[in-house]
Coordinates of N, CA and C in Angstrom, one line a residue:
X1296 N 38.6 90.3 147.7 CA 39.6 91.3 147.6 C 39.6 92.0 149.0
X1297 N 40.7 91.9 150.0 CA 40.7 92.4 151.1 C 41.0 93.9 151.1
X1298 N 40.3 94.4 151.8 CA 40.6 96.1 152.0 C 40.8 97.2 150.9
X1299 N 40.0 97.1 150.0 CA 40.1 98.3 148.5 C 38.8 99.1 148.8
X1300 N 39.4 100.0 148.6 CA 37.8 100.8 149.3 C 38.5 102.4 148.6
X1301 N 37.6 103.5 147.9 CA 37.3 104.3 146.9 C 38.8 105.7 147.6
X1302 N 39.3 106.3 146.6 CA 39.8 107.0 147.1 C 39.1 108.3 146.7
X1303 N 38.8 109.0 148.2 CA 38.0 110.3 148.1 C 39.0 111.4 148.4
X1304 N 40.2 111.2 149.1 CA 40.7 112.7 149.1 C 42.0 112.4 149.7
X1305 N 42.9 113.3 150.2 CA 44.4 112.9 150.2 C 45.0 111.4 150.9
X1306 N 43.6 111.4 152.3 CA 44.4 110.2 153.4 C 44.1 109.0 152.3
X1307 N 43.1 108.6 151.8 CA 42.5 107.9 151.1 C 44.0 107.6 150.2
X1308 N 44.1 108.4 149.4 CA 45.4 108.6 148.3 C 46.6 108.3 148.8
X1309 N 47.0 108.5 150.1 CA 48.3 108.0 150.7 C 48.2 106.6 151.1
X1310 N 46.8 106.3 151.7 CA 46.5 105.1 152.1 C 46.7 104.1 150.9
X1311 N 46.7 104.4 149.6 CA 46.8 103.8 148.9 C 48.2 103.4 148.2
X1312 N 48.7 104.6 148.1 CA 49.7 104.4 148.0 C 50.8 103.6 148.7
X1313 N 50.4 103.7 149.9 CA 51.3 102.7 150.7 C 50.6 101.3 150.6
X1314 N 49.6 100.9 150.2 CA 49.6 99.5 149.8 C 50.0 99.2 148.8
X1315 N 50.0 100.1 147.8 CA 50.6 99.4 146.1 C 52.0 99.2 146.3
X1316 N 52.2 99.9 147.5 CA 54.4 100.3 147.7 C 54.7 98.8 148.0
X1317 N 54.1 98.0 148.6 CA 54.6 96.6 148.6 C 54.9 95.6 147.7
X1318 N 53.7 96.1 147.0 CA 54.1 95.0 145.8 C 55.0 95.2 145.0
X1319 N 56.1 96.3 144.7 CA 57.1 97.1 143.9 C 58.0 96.1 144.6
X1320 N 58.4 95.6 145.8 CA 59.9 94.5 146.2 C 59.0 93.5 145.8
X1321 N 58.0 93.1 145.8 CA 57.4 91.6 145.9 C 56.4 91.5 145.0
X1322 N 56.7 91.9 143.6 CA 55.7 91.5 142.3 C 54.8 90.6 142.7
X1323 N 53.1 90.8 142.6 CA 52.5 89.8 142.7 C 52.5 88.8 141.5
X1324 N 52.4 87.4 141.3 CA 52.2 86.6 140.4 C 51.2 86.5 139.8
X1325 N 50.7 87.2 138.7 CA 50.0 87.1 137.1 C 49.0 86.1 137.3
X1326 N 47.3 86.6 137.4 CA 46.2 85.8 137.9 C 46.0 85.6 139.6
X1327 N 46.5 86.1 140.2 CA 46.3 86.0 141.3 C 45.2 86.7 142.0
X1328 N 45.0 86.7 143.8 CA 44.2 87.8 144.0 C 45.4 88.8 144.5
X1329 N 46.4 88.8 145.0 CA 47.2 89.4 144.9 C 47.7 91.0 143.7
X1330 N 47.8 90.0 142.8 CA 47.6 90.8 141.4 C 46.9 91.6 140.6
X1331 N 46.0 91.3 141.2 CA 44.2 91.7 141.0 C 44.1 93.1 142.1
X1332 N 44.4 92.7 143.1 CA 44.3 93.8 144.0 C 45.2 94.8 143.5
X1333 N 46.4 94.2 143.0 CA 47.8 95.4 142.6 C 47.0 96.2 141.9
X1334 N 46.1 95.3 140.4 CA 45.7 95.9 139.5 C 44.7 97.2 139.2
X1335 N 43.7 96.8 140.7 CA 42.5 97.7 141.2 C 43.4 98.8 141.7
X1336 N 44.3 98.6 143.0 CA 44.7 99.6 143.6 C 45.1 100.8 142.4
X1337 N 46.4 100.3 141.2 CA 46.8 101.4 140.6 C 46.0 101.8 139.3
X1338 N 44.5 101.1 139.3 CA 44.0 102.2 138.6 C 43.1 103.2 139.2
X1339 N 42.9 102.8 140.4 CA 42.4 104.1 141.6 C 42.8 105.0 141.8
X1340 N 44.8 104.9 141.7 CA 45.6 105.9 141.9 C 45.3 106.7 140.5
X1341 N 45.5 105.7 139.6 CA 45.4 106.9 138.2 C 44.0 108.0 138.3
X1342 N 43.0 107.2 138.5 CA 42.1 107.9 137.9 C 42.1 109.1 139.3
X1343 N 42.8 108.5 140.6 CA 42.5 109.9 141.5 C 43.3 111.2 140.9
X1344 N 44.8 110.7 140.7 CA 46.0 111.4 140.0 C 44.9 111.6 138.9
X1345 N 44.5 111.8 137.8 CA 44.0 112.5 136.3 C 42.9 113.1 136.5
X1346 N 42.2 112.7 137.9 CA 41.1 113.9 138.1 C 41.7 115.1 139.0
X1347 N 42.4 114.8 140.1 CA 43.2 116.1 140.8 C 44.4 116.7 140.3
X1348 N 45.0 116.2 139.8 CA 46.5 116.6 138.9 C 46.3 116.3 137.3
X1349 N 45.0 116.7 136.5 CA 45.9 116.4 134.9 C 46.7 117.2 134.3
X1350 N 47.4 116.5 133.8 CA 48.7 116.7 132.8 C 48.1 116.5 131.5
X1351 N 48.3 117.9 131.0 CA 47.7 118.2 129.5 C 49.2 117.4 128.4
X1352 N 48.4 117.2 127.6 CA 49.5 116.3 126.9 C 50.1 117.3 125.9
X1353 N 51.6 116.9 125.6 CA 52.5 118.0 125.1 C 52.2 118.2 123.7
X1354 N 52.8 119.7 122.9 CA 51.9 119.6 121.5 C 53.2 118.7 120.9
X1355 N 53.1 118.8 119.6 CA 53.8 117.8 118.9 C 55.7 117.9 118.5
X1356 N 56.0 119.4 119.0 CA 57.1 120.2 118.7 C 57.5 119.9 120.4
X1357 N 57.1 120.1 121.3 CA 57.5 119.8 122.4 C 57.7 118.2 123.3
X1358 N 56.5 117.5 122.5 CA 57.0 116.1 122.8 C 57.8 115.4 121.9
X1359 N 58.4 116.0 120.6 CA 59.6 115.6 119.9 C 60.4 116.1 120.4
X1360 N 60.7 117.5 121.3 CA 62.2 117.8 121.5 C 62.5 117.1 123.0
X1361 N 61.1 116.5 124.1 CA 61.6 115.2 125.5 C 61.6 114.5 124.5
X1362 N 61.0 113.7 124.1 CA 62.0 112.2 123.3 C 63.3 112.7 123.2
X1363 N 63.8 113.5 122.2 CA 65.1 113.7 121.9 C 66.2 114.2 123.2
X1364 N 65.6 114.6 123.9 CA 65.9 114.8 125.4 C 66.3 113.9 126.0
X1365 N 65.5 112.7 126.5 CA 65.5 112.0 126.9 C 66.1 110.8 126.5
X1366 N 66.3 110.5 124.7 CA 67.2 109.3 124.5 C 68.3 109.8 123.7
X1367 N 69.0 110.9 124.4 CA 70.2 111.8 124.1 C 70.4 111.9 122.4
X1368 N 69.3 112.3 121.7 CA 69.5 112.3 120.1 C 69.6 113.8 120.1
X1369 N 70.5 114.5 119.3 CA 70.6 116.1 118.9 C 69.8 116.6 117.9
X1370 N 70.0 117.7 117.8 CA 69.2 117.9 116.4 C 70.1 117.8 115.2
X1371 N 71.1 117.5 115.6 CA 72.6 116.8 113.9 C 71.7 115.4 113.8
X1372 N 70.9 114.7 114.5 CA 70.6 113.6 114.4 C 68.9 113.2 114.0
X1373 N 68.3 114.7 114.2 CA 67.2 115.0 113.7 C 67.0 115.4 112.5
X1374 N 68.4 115.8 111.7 CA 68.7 116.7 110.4 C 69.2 115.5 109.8
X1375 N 69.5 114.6 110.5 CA 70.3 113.2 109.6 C 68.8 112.8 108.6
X1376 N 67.9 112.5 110.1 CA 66.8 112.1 109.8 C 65.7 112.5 108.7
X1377 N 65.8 113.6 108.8 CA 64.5 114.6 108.2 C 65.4 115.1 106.8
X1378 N 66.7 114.8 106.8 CA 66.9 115.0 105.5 C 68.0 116.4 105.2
X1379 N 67.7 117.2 106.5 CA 68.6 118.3 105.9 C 68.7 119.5 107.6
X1380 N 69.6 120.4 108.0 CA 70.2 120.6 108.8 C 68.8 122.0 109.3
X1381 N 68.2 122.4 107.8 CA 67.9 123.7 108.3 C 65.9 123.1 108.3
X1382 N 66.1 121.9 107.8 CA 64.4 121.9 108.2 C 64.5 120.8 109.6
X1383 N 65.2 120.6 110.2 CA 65.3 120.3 112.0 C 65.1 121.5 112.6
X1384 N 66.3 122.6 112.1 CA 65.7 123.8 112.7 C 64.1 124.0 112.6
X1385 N 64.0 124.1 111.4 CA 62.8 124.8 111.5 C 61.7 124.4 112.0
X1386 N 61.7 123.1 112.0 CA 60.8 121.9 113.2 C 61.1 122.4 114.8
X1387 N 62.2 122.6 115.1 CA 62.5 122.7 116.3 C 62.0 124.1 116.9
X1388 N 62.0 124.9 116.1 CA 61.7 126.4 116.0 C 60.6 126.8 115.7
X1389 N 59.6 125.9 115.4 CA 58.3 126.0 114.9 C 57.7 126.9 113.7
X1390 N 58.7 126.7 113.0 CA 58.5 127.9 111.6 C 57.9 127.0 110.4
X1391 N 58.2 125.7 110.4 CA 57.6 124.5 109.4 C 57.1 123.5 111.0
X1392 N 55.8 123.4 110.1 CA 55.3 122.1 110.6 C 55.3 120.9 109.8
X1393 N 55.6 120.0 111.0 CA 55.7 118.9 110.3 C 54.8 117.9 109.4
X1394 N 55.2 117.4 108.5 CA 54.2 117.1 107.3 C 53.9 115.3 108.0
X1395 N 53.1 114.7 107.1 CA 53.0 113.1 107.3 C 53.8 112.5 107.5
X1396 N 54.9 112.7 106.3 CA 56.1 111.8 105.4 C 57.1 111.9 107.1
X1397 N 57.3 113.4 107.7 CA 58.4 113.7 108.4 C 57.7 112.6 109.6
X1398 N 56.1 112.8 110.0 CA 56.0 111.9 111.2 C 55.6 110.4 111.4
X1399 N 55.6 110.0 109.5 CA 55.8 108.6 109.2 C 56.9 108.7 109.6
X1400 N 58.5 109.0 109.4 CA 59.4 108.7 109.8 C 59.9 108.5 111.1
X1401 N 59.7 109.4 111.8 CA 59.9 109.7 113.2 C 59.0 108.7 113.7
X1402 N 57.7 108.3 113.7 CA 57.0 107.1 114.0 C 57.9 106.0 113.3
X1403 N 58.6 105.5 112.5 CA 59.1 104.0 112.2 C 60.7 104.1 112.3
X1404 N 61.3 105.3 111.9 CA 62.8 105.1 112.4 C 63.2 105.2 114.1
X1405 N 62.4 106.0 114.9 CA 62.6 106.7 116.4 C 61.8 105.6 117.2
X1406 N 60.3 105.5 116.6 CA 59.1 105.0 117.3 C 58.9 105.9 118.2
X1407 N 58.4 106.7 117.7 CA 57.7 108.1 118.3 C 56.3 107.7 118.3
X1408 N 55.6 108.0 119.2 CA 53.9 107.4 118.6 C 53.5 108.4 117.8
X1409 N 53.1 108.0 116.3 CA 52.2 109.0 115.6 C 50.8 109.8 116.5
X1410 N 51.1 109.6 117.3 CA 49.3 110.3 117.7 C 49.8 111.0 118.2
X1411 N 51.2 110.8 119.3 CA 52.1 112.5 119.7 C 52.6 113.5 118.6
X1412 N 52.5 112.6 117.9 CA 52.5 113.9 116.9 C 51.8 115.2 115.8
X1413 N 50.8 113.7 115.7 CA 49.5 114.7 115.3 C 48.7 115.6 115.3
X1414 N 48.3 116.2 116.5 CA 48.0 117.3 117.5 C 48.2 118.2 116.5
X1415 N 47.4 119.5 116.6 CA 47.5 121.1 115.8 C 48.2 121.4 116.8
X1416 N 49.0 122.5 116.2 CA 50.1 123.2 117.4 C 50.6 124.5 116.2
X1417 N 50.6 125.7 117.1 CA 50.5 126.9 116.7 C 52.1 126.9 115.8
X1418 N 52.2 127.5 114.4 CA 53.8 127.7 114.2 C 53.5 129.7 114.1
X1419 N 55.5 129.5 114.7 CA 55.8 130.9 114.6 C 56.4 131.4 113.5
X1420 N 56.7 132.7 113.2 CA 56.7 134.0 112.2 C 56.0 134.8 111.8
X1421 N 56.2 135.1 110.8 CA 55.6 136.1 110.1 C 53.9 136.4 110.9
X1422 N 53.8 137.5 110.9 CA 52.0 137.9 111.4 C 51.4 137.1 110.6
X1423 N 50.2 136.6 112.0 CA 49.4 135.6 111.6 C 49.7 134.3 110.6
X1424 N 50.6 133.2 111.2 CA 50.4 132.4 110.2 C 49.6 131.5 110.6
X1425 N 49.1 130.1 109.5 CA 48.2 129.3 110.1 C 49.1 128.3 110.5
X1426 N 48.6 127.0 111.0 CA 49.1 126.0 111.1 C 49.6 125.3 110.3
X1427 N 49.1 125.4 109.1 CA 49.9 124.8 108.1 C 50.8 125.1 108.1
X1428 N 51.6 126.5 108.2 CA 52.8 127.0 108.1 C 52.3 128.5 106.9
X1429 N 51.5 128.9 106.6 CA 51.2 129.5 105.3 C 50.8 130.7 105.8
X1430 N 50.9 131.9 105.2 CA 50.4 133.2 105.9 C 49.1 133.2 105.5
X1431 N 48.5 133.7 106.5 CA 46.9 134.0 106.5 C 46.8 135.1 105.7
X1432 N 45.7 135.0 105.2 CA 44.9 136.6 104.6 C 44.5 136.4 103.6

């Protein structure tokens, strides 16, 4: 493996970056040492990126409304889904959390990954409620 060597700090990290930038016009071919090297370089980059920059992962109300963001679905099309107009709101609003059944769905009709959705995530109203959706006390 020619020239891979540990990335300790920014020059290191750009140095790297501009070697992986070649292979992006000119895919190495699958088994190669070429490929191998691609493979080392970008997991160096990751692990430098997830120890200097981590990104906390989104709770489960926020990475449903980027999916829906991002593959232009509305919430008329989250209420098709879920069965009724005012519990999308209230998903979307964080006043009901979502049960199994809603994230069995959303995992096999959307392909949402169930595990983005599973996460505890705080709902709003009334003082003190729990996560379940239920008032405390």
């Amino acid at each position: 493996m020619e020239n891979i060597r540990p990335i300790r700090n920014e020059d290191d990290y750009n140095w790297a970056l501009a070697e992986i930038e070649r292979y992006f016009d000119d895919a190495p071919e699958p088994g190669t040492d070429d490929a191998d090297r691609f493979d080392i370089l970008a997991d160096l980059i990751e692990t430098y990126e997830n120890r200097h920059w981590p990104i906390e992962a989104l709770d489960p109300v926020d990475a449903l409304a980027c999916f829906m963001k991002d593959t232009g679905r509305s919430q008329a099309d989250l209420a098709r889904l879920l069965g009724s107009a005012s519990r999308a709101s209230e998903i979307l609003n964080r006043k009901r959390a979502l049960t199994v059944a809603m994230i069995h769905r959303l995992n096999s009709e959307w392909k949402i990954p169930a595990d983005a959705l599973i996460r505890p995530y705080a709902i709003a109203g009334p003082a003190h409620r729990t996560e379940k959706g239920r008032a405390a006390g």
